[in-house]
Amino acid sequence: GNSVTQMEGPVTLSEEAFLTINCTYTATGYPSLFWYVQYPGEGLQLLLKATKADDKGSNKGFEATYRKETTSFHLEKGSVQVSDSAVYFCALSDPSGGSYIPTFGRGTSLIVHP
Amino acid sequence: DGGITQSPKYLFRKEGQNVTLSCEQNLNHDAMYWYRQDPGQGLRLIYYSQIVNDFQKGDIAEGYSVSREKKESFPLTVTSAQKNPTAFYLCASSIGSGQGETQYFGPGTRLLVL
């Protein structure tokens, strides 16, 4: 079946530091990959996505590249801000695994200090 | 503005009581979903619906029930059979049911047991 593994948090950084949150996946076919972000007390919202190998998703300074050879979709940002403090979820959608419904990772909490 | 609304924001349940969580969307989306979020466990799918008057069980449907009588509404009832209902409940929708579809989330309802 499908699965998503994210690095455990919390990740604690100072403002303007470089961010990497690792995400690896297991899928039967060729999944679409997503990063969602959840700010405190809110629902999730899509941050970026990629639908095929070597695609790069980007939004608000965040980037992630779909790496089929390493089954990874790591999230990066060059300079984080305090306002980026949130929980980040990696997810995949692969109907060949039996359902199109996304499989989510457990989430990685990011804390950015001024 | 289009979006998903959930109510109430906080809900308290007494022993043996059924409670209903509301989810409404005005995005004209066909598919709707209910997730349960517990600390450190990511999102777990309770029920989903791809079309009006049809719905399917997710991974943790026991103790929950849903209805989909209107396209814009997908209420979730937490029954007395659900022995550990304390959690954050998220409703989501998507345009359709295909791979790569973005899910749009509501702000969530936090259910607490008295």
mmCIF file of C-alpha atoms in Angstrom:
data_model
loop_
_atom_site.group_PDB
_atom_site.id
_atom_site.type_symbol
_atom_site.label_atom_id
_atom_site.label_comp_id
_atom_site.label_asym_id
_atom_site.label_seq_id
_atom_site.Cartn_x
_atom_site.Cartn_y
_atom_site.Cartn_z
ATOM 1 C CA GLY A 1 0.000 0.000 0.000
ATOM 2 C CA ASN A 2 0.870 3.674 -0.089
ATOM 3 C CA SER A 3 2.749 5.389 2.713
ATOM 4 C CA VAL A 4 4.466 8.690 3.474
ATOM 5 C CA THR A 5 7.306 9.160 5.950
ATOM 6 C CA GLN A 6 8.268 12.592 7.214
ATOM 7 C CA MET A 7 11.068 13.655 9.498
ATOM 8 C CA GLU A 8 9.972 14.022 13.089
ATOM 9 C CA GLY A 9 9.746 17.443 14.599
ATOM 10 C CA PRO A 10 9.743 19.886 15.966
ATOM 11 C CA VAL A 11 12.213 21.604 13.697
ATOM 12 C CA THR A 12 13.425 24.749 15.428
ATOM 13 C CA LEU A 13 15.194 27.464 13.428
ATOM 14 C CA SER A 14 16.178 31.079 13.718
ATOM 15 C CA GLU A 15 14.707 33.601 11.318
ATOM 16 C CA GLU A 16 16.446 33.668 7.898
ATOM 17 C CA ALA A 17 17.816 30.127 8.327
ATOM 18 C CA PHE A 18 17.585 27.512 5.556
ATOM 19 C CA LEU A 19 14.819 24.953 5.913
ATOM 20 C CA THR A 20 14.636 21.349 4.765
ATOM 21 C CA ILE A 21 11.846 18.980 5.774
ATOM 22 C CA ASN A 22 12.389 15.467 4.456
ATOM 23 C CA CYS A 23 9.609 13.396 2.920
ATOM 24 C CA THR A 24 9.895 9.949 1.361
ATOM 25 C CA TYR A 25 7.102 7.823 -0.006
ATOM 26 C CA THR A 26 6.115 4.327 -1.010
ATOM 27 C CA ALA A 27 3.632 3.926 -3.832
ATOM 28 C CA THR A 28 2.541 1.227 -6.237
ATOM 29 C CA GLY A 29 2.269 3.437 -9.304
ATOM 30 C CA TYR A 30 3.112 7.018 -10.227
ATOM 31 C CA PRO A 31 1.692 9.254 -7.521
ATOM 32 C CA SER A 32 1.001 12.951 -7.353
ATOM 33 C CA LEU A 33 2.789 14.563 -4.409
ATOM 34 C CA PHE A 34 1.689 17.437 -2.179
ATOM 35 C CA TRP A 35 2.802 19.628 0.686
ATOM 36 C CA TYR A 36 0.058 21.065 2.888
ATOM 37 C CA VAL A 37 0.543 23.575 5.721
ATOM 38 C CA GLN A 38 -1.520 23.929 8.892
ATOM 39 C CA TYR A 39 -1.260 27.138 10.906
ATOM 40 C CA PRO A 40 -2.194 26.965 14.611
ATOM 41 C CA GLY A 41 -5.890 26.325 15.160
ATOM 42 C CA GLU A 42 -6.706 26.148 11.458
ATOM 43 C CA GLY A 43 -7.356 23.593 8.751
ATOM 44 C CA LEU A 44 -4.793 22.517 6.159
ATOM 45 C CA GLN A 45 -4.115 24.445 2.989
ATOM 46 C CA LEU A 46 -2.204 23.397 -0.104
ATOM 47 C CA LEU A 47 1.320 24.799 -0.211
ATOM 48 C CA LEU A 48 2.561 23.175 -3.428
ATOM 49 C CA LYS A 49 2.273 20.032 -5.504
ATOM 50 C CA ALA A 50 3.943 18.060 -8.303
ATOM 51 C CA THR A 51 2.266 15.527 -10.541
ATOM 52 C CA LYS A 52 5.145 13.797 -12.338
ATOM 53 C CA ALA A 53 8.795 12.937 -11.907
ATOM 54 C CA ASP A 54 11.276 15.856 -11.946
ATOM 55 C CA ASP A 55 8.499 18.424 -11.571
ATOM 56 C CA LYS A 56 9.237 21.217 -9.111
ATOM 57 C CA GLY A 57 6.399 22.696 -7.107
ATOM 58 C CA SER A 58 6.910 26.160 -5.651
ATOM 59 C CA ASN A 59 4.924 28.729 -3.672
ATOM 60 C CA LYS A 60 5.687 31.520 -1.185
ATOM 61 C CA GLY A 61 9.431 30.811 -1.390
ATOM 62 C CA PHE A 62 8.984 27.088 -0.666
ATOM 63 C CA GLU A 63 10.089 24.483 -3.199
ATOM 64 C CA ALA A 64 9.990 20.709 -3.553
ATOM 65 C CA THR A 65 11.173 18.498 -6.410
ATOM 66 C CA TYR A 66 9.565 15.146 -7.262
ATOM 67 C CA ARG A 67 12.468 12.667 -7.234
ATOM 68 C CA LYS A 68 11.329 9.298 -8.510
ATOM 69 C CA GLU A 69 14.755 7.679 -8.214
ATOM 70 C CA THR A 70 14.921 8.387 -4.481
ATOM 71 C CA THR A 71 11.112 8.373 -3.915
ATOM 72 C CA SER A 72 11.415 11.741 -2.187
ATOM 73 C CA PHE A 73 9.715 15.145 -2.148
ATOM 74 C CA HIS A 74 11.712 17.213 0.328
ATOM 75 C CA LEU A 75 10.451 20.695 1.201
ATOM 76 C CA GLU A 76 12.960 23.565 1.175
ATOM 77 C CA LYS A 77 12.999 27.293 1.804
ATOM 78 C CA GLY A 78 16.032 29.506 1.622
ATOM 79 C CA SER A 79 15.154 31.966 4.389
ATOM 80 C CA VAL A 80 12.379 31.218 6.874
ATOM 81 C CA GLN A 81 10.298 33.814 8.698
ATOM 82 C CA VAL A 82 8.526 33.684 12.049
ATOM 83 C CA SER A 83 5.245 33.579 10.119
ATOM 84 C CA ASP A 84 6.284 30.213 8.601
ATOM 85 C CA SER A 85 5.825 28.547 11.999
ATOM 86 C CA ALA A 86 3.252 25.832 11.349
ATOM 87 C CA VAL A 87 2.842 22.085 10.829
ATOM 88 C CA TYR A 88 3.762 20.796 7.377
ATOM 89 C CA PHE A 89 2.216 17.641 5.904
ATOM 90 C CA CYS A 90 3.540 15.664 2.960
ATOM 91 C CA ALA A 91 0.922 13.652 1.063
ATOM 92 C CA LEU A 92 0.541 11.475 -2.012
ATOM 93 C CA SER A 93 -2.320 10.443 -4.267
ATOM 94 C CA ASP A 94 -1.917 7.194 -6.211
ATOM 95 C CA PRO A 95 -5.051 5.442 -7.481
ATOM 96 C CA SER A 96 -3.105 2.318 -8.426
ATOM 97 C CA GLY A 97 -2.782 1.690 -4.696
ATOM 98 C CA GLY A 98 -6.553 1.240 -4.543
ATOM 99 C CA SER A 99 -7.837 4.757 -3.909
ATOM 100 C CA TYR A 100 -7.268 8.279 -5.190
ATOM 101 C CA ILE A 101 -7.707 9.664 -1.678
ATOM 102 C CA PRO A 102 -4.474 11.238 -0.395
ATOM 103 C CA THR A 103 -2.283 9.438 2.106
ATOM 104 C CA PHE A 104 -0.834 11.941 4.590
ATOM 105 C CA GLY A 105 2.358 11.840 6.587
ATOM 106 C CA ARG A 106 2.268 12.516 10.328
ATOM 107 C CA GLY A 107 3.258 16.152 9.940
ATOM 108 C CA THR A 108 6.394 18.076 10.925
ATOM 109 C CA SER A 109 6.135 21.029 13.253
ATOM 110 C CA LEU A 110 8.301 24.041 12.370
ATOM 111 C CA ILE A 111 9.097 26.693 14.977
ATOM 112 C CA VAL A 112 10.918 29.822 13.818
ATOM 113 C CA HIS A 113 12.406 32.148 16.441
ATOM 114 C CA PRO A 114 13.062 35.856 15.807
ATOM 115 C CA ASP B 1 -15.792 34.284 -1.056
ATOM 116 C CA GLY B 2 -15.962 30.559 -1.701
ATOM 117 C CA GLY B 3 -14.840 28.151 0.944
ATOM 118 C CA ILE B 4 -15.672 25.527 3.518
ATOM 119 C CA THR B 5 -17.272 26.316 6.839
ATOM 120 C CA GLN B 6 -17.390 24.044 9.859
ATOM 121 C CA SER B 7 -19.410 24.545 12.991
ATOM 122 C CA PRO B 8 -19.184 24.716 15.864
ATOM 123 C CA LYS B 9 -15.531 25.538 16.507
ATOM 124 C CA TYR B 10 -15.683 23.707 19.859
ATOM 125 C CA LEU B 11 -18.123 20.971 20.817
ATOM 126 C CA PHE B 12 -18.604 19.184 24.113
ATOM 127 C CA ARG B 13 -20.063 15.702 24.341
ATOM 128 C CA LYS B 14 -21.491 13.962 27.376
ATOM 129 C CA GLU B 15 -21.375 10.200 27.942
ATOM 130 C CA GLY B 16 -23.826 8.331 25.721
ATOM 131 C CA GLN B 17 -24.643 11.371 23.626
ATOM 132 C CA ASN B 18 -24.616 11.639 19.844
ATOM 133 C CA VAL B 19 -23.296 14.910 18.432
ATOM 134 C CA THR B 20 -23.304 16.265 14.886
ATOM 135 C CA LEU B 21 -20.569 18.334 13.269
ATOM 136 C CA SER B 22 -21.570 20.572 10.401
ATOM 137 C CA CYS B 23 -19.647 21.005 7.148
ATOM 138 C CA GLU B 24 -20.822 23.266 4.318
ATOM 139 C CA GLN B 25 -19.045 24.236 1.084
ATOM 140 C CA ASN B 26 -19.944 26.750 -1.614
ATOM 141 C CA LEU B 27 -17.159 25.741 -4.006
ATOM 142 C CA ASN B 28 -19.469 23.530 -6.108
ATOM 143 C CA HIS B 29 -17.195 20.568 -5.402
ATOM 144 C CA ASP B 30 -18.438 17.033 -5.969
ATOM 145 C CA ALA B 31 -16.252 15.240 -3.418
ATOM 146 C CA MET B 32 -16.227 15.777 0.347
ATOM 147 C CA TYR B 33 -14.256 14.147 3.169
ATOM 148 C CA TRP B 34 -14.045 13.883 6.947
ATOM 149 C CA TYR B 35 -10.717 13.436 8.729
ATOM 150 C CA ARG B 36 -9.787 12.986 12.342
ATOM 151 C CA GLN B 37 -6.559 14.555 13.606
ATOM 152 C CA ASP B 38 -4.865 13.431 16.817
ATOM 153 C CA PRO B 39 -1.555 14.844 18.075
ATOM 154 C CA GLY B 40 1.402 13.284 16.274
ATOM 155 C CA GLN B 41 -0.776 10.993 14.139
ATOM 156 C CA GLY B 42 -1.464 13.027 11.056
ATOM 157 C CA LEU B 43 -4.865 12.781 9.383
ATOM 158 C CA ARG B 44 -7.019 9.668 9.350
ATOM 159 C CA LEU B 45 -9.940 9.328 6.943
ATOM 160 C CA ILE B 46 -13.355 8.699 8.509
ATOM 161 C CA TYR B 47 -15.777 8.899 5.561
ATOM 162 C CA TYR B 48 -15.828 10.349 2.073
ATOM 163 C CA SER B 49 -18.426 11.093 -0.570
ATOM 164 C CA GLN B 50 -17.851 11.414 -4.291
ATOM 165 C CA ILE B 51 -21.404 12.403 -5.180
ATOM 166 C CA VAL B 52 -24.716 13.302 -3.587
ATOM 167 C CA ASN B 53 -26.532 10.415 -1.867
ATOM 168 C CA ASP B 54 -23.424 8.229 -1.888
ATOM 169 C CA PHE B 55 -20.594 7.832 0.623
ATOM 170 C CA GLN B 56 -17.925 5.305 1.598
ATOM 171 C CA LYS B 57 -16.194 4.331 4.819
ATOM 172 C CA GLY B 58 -12.641 5.384 5.377
ATOM 173 C CA ASP B 59 -10.039 3.847 7.634
ATOM 174 C CA ILE B 60 -11.706 4.626 10.974
ATOM 175 C CA ALA B 61 -15.474 4.755 10.300
ATOM 176 C CA GLU B 62 -16.574 2.797 13.382
ATOM 177 C CA GLY B 63 -18.604 4.959 15.743
ATOM 178 C CA TYR B 64 -19.311 7.617 13.110
ATOM 179 C CA SER B 65 -22.073 8.200 10.556
ATOM 180 C CA VAL B 66 -22.582 10.674 7.694
ATOM 181 C CA SER B 67 -25.169 11.782 5.147
ATOM 182 C CA ARG B 68 -24.896 13.566 1.813
ATOM 183 C CA GLU B 69 -28.364 14.789 0.900
ATOM 184 C CA LYS B 70 -27.121 17.993 -0.712
ATOM 185 C CA LYS B 71 -24.007 18.703 -2.731
ATOM 186 C CA GLU B 72 -22.898 21.475 -0.392
ATOM 187 C CA SER B 73 -23.413 19.690 2.919
ATOM 188 C CA PHE B 74 -21.720 16.674 4.539
ATOM 189 C CA PRO B 75 -22.530 16.451 8.278
ATOM 190 C CA LEU B 76 -20.709 14.003 10.539
ATOM 191 C CA THR B 77 -22.382 12.395 13.556
ATOM 192 C CA VAL B 78 -20.194 11.082 16.340
ATOM 193 C CA THR B 79 -22.242 8.372 18.014
ATOM 194 C CA SER B 80 -22.065 7.003 21.538
ATOM 195 C CA ALA B 81 -20.333 3.939 20.055
ATOM 196 C CA GLN B 82 -17.207 6.043 19.488
ATOM 197 C CA LYS B 83 -15.432 5.523 22.805
ATOM 198 C CA ASN B 84 -12.578 7.947 22.289
ATOM 199 C CA PRO B 85 -14.014 10.894 20.359
ATOM 200 C CA THR B 86 -11.748 13.647 21.679
ATOM 201 C CA ALA B 87 -9.936 14.979 18.608
ATOM 202 C CA PHE B 88 -9.781 17.737 16.010
ATOM 203 C CA TYR B 89 -12.142 17.016 13.090
ATOM 204 C CA LEU B 90 -11.443 18.383 9.633
ATOM 205 C CA CYS B 91 -13.806 18.503 6.679
ATOM 206 C CA ALA B 92 -12.427 18.846 3.160
ATOM 207 C CA SER B 93 -13.668 18.966 -0.419
ATOM 208 C CA SER B 94 -12.234 18.587 -3.907
ATOM 209 C CA ILE B 95 -13.530 19.355 -7.385
ATOM 210 C CA GLY B 96 -13.620 15.709 -8.361
ATOM 211 C CA SER B 97 -12.211 12.331 -7.524
ATOM 212 C CA GLY B 98 -9.098 12.124 -9.613
ATOM 213 C CA GLN B 99 -5.427 11.788 -8.871
ATOM 214 C CA GLY B 100 -3.728 15.064 -8.194
ATOM 215 C CA GLU B 101 -6.873 16.825 -6.994
ATOM 216 C CA THR B 102 -6.218 19.497 -4.403
ATOM 217 C CA GLN B 103 -8.196 19.166 -1.191
ATOM 218 C CA TYR B 104 -9.652 22.293 0.381
ATOM 219 C CA PHE B 105 -10.050 22.167 4.153
ATOM 220 C CA GLY B 106 -12.368 23.833 6.611
ATOM 221 C CA PRO B 107 -11.129 25.423 9.864
ATOM 222 C CA GLY B 108 -11.960 22.348 11.946
ATOM 223 C CA THR B 109 -14.081 21.446 14.972
ATOM 224 C CA ARG B 110 -12.490 20.430 18.266
ATOM 225 C CA LEU B 111 -14.569 17.829 20.090
ATOM 226 C CA LEU B 112 -14.100 17.381 23.810
ATOM 227 C CA VAL B 113 -15.710 14.886 26.173
ATOM 228 C CA LEU B 114 -17.195 16.089 29.455
#
